[in-house]
Coordinates of C-alpha atoms and ligand atoms in Angstrom, one line a residue:
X13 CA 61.9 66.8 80.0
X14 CA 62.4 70.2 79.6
X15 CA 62.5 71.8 83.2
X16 CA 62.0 76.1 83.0
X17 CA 62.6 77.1 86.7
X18 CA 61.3 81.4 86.7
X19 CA 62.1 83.7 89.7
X20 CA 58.8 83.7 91.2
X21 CA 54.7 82.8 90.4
X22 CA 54.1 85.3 88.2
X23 CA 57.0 84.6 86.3
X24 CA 56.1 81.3 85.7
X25 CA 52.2 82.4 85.2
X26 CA 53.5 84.6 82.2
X27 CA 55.9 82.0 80.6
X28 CA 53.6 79.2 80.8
X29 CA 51.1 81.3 79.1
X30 CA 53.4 82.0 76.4
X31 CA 53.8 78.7 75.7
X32 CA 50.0 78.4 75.2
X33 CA 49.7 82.1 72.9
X34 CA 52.8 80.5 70.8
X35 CA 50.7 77.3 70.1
X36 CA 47.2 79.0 69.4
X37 CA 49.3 81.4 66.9
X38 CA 50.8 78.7 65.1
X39 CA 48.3 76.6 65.0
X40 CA 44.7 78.5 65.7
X41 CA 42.3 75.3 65.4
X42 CA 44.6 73.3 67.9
X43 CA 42.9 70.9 70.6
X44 CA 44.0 72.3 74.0
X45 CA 43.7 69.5 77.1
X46 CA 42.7 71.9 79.9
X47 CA 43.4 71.6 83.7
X48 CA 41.5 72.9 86.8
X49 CA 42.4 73.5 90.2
X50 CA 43.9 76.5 92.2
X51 CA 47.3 76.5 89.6
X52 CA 45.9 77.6 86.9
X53 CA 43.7 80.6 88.3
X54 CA 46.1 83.3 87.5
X55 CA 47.1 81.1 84.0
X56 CA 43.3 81.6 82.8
X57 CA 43.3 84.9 84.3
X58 CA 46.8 85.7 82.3
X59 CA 45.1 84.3 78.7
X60 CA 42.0 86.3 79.1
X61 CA 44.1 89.4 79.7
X62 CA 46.3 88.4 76.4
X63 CA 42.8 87.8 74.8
X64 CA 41.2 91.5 75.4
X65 CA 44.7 92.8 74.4
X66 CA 44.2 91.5 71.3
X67 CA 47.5 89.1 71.3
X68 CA 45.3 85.5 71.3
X69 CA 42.4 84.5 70.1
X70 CA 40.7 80.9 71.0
X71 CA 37.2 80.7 68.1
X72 CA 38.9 78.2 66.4
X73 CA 40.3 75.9 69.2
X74 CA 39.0 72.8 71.1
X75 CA 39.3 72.0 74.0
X76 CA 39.4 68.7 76.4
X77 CA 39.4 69.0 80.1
X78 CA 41.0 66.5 82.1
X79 CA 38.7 65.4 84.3
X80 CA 35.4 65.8 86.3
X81 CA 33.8 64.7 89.9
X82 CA 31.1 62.2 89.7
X83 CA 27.8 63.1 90.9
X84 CA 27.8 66.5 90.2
X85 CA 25.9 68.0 87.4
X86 CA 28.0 70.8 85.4
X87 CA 25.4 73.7 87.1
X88 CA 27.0 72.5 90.6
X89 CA 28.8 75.2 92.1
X90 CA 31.9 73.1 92.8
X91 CA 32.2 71.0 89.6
X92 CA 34.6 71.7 86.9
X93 CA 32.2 72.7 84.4
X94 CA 31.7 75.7 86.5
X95 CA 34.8 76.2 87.0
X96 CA 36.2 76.4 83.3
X97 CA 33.0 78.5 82.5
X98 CA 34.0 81.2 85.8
X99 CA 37.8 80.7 85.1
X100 CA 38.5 80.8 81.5
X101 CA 35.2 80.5 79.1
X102 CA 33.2 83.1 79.8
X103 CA 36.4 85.4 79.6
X104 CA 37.4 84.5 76.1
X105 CA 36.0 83.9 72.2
X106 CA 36.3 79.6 72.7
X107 CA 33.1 78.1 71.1
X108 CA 31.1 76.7 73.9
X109 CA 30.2 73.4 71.0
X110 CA 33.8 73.1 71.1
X111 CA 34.7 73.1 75.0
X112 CA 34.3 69.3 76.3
X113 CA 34.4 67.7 79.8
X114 CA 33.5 64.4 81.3
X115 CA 29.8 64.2 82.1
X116 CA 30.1 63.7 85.9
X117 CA 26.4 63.4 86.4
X118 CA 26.0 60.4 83.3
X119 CA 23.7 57.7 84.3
X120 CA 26.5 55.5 83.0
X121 CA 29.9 57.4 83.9
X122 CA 31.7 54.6 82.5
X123 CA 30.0 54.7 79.3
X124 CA 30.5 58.3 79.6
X125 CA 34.1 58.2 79.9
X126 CA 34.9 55.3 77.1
X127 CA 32.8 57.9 74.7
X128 CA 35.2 61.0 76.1
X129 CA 38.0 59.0 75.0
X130 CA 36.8 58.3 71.8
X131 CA 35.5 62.1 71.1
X132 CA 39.4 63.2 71.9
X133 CA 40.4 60.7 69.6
X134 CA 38.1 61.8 66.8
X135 CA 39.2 65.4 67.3
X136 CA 42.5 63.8 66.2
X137 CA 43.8 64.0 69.5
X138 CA 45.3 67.1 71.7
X139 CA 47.8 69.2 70.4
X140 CA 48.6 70.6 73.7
X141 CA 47.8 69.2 77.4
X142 CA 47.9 71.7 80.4
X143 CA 48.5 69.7 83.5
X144 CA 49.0 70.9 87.1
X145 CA 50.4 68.2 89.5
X146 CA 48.9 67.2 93.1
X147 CA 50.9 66.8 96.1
X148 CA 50.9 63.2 95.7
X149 CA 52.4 63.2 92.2
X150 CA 48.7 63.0 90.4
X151 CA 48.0 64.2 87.1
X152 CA 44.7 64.8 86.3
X153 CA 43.0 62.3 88.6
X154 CA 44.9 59.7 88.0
X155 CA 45.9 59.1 91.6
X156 CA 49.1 56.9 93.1
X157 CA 49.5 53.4 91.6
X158 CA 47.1 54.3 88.8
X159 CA 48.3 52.2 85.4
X160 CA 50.4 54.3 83.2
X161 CA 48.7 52.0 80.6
X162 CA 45.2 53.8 81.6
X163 CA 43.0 55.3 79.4
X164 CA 39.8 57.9 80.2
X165 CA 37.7 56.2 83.2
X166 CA 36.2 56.3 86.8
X167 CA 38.9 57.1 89.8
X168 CA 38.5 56.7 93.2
X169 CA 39.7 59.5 95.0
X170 CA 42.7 59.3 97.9
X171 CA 41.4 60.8 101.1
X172 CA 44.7 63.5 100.3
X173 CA 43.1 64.7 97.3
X174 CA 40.2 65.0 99.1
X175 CA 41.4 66.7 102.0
X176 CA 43.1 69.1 99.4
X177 CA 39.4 69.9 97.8
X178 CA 37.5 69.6 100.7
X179 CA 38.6 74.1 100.7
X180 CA 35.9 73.8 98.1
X181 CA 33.2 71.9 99.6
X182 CA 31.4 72.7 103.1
X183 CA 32.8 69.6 104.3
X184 CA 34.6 66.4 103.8
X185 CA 31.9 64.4 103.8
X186 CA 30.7 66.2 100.8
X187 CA 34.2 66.7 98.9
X188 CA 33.5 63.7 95.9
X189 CA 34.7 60.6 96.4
X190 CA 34.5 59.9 92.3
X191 CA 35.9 61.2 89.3
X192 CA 36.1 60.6 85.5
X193 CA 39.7 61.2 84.5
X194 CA 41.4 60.5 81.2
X195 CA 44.2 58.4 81.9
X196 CA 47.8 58.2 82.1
X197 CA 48.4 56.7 78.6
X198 CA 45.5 59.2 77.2
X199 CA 47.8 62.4 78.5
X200 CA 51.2 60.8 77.2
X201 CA 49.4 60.6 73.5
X202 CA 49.4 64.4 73.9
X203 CA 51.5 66.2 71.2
X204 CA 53.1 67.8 73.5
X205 CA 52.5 68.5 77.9
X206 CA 52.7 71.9 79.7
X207 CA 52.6 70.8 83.5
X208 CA 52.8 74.3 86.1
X209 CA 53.6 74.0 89.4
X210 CA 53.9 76.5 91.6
X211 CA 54.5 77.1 95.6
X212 CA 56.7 74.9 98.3
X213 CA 53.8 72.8 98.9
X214 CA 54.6 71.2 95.4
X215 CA 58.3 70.8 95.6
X216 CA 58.6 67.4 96.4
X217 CA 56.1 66.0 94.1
X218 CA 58.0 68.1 91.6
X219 CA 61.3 66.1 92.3
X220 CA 59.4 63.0 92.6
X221 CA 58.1 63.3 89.2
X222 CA 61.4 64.8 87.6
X223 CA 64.1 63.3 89.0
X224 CA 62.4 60.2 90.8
X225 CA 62.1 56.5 89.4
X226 CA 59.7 56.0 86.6
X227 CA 56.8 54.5 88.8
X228 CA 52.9 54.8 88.8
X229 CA 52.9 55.3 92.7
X230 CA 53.9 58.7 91.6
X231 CA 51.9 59.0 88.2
X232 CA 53.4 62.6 87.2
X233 CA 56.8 60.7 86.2
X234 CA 55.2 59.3 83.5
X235 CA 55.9 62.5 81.6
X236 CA 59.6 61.1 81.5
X237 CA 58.8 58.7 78.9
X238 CA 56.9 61.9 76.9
X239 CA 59.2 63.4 73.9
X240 CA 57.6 66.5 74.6
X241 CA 57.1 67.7 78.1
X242 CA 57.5 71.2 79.2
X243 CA 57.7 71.9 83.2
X244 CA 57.1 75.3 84.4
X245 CA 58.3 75.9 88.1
X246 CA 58.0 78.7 90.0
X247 CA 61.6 78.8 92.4
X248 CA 59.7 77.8 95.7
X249 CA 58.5 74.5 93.7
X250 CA 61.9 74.2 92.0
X251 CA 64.1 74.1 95.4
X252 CA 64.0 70.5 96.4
X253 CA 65.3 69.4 92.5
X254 CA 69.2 67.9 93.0
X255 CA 70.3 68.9 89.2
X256 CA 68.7 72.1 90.0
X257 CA 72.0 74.1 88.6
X258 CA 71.7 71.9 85.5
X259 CA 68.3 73.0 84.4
X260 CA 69.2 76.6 85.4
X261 CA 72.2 76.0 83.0
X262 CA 70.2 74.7 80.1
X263 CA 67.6 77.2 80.0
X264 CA 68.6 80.4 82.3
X265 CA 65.6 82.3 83.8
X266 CA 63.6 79.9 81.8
X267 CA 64.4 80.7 78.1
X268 CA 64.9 78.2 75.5
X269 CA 68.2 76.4 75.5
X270 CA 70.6 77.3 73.5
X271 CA 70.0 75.4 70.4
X272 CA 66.2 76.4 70.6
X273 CA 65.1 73.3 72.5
Ligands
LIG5 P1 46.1 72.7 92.6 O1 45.8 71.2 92.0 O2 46.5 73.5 91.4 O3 44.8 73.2 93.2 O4 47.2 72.5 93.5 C1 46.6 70.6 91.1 C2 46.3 69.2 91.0 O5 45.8 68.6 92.0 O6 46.5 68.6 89.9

């Protein structure tokens, strides 16, 4: 795992988006697996500045978000659909035909989410998958104990989670209890993973999934077994991570090692 620990949020806002710029450049019809939640704000904030500067441009990209609530249609103020569209699409030149999440409001959601999987797979998979990491060690939605064999389906929520999202809801009670998320397995077939985390709040998951035992009760340290994982830490998420010094001394302030890795 390659673990970039920058001075502060922004910091890690603006490397993490260089990451993405570098990829688009090099490769401008590349399938992007997006992320949600309050993380990436400033990161979609950050590429649609890079965007009206003229540095990136995202007509010929796809893109695959990780998950979405059941039960709520993609007009529902608090689904991910909206989201995406308030946060990143409307603010840059992505094809809306291209742009893809789970269908939270399906008839079917598990037909909905086998047929997700299968779309990502016909797009020839993701080139790049943007992850952000809950306080419990989830990725996507792929909460503790969730099979690190698991492929795109329905999740039930941890009351956590929901307590973490309920900010977004008027109340508990109406925070979703449901979610299609691609799975475990589905995000380690990413080319490569970008996973941000920012603020203290995050630091022990951070260690957990870095430096902890491979184990599905924390589902983020499945990214150890990944060939290609990037971490971006901002130093309040960094400061519970024992080898701290190590990863400072591999990649100071972030940069690329010294042999380019
Ligand atoms: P957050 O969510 O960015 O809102 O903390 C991250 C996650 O739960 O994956």
């Amino acid at each position: 795992m390659k673990v970039l620990i920058l001075p502060d949020l922004q910091a890690a806002i603006a490397r993490a988006a260089d990451i993405i710029v570098k990829t688009v450049q090099t490769k401008p019809d590349a399938v992007l697996g997006l992320a949600t939640g309050g993380t990436m704000l400033p990161l979609y904030d950050e590429l649609a500045h890079r965007h009206r500067a003229g540095k990136v441009s995202f007509a010929s990209t796809t893109s695959f978000n990780l998950d979405e609530y059941i039960g709520l249609s993609p007009e529902h103020p608090c689904s991910y659909h909206h989201y995406m569209q308030q946060a990143f699409f409307d603010h840059v030149d992505i094809d809306p035909a291209r742009t893809h999440l789970p269908k939270g409001d399906a008839s079917d959601p598990q037909a909905a989410a086998d047929d997700y999987e299968a779309r990502i797979s016909d797009a020839g998979g993701i080139d790049l998958q943007l992850l952000g990491i809950g306080q419990n060690g989830h990725i996507g939605f792929n909460e503790p104990t969730a099979s690190l064999g698991s492929r795109t389906r329905i999740k039930t929520l941890t009351r956590s989670t929901r307590e973490a999202n309920q900010r977004y809801f008027r109340s508990f009670d109406e925070t979703p209890q449901y979610a299609i998320t691609t799975g475990v397995a589905t995000i380690l077939e990413s080319r490569k993973c970008l996973l941000i985390a920012t603020g203290a709040a995050k630091a022990e998951a951070v260690a957990r999934m870095i430096e902890g035992p491979l184990a599905a009760v924390c589902p983020a340290s499945a990214l150890q077994l990944h060939k290609r994982a990037t971490v971006v830490l901002d130093a309040e998420a960094a400061e519970q991570l024992a080898l701290r010094d190590y990863y400072e001394t591999v990649h100071p302030d972030g940069r690329e090692s010294a042999f380019g890795g």
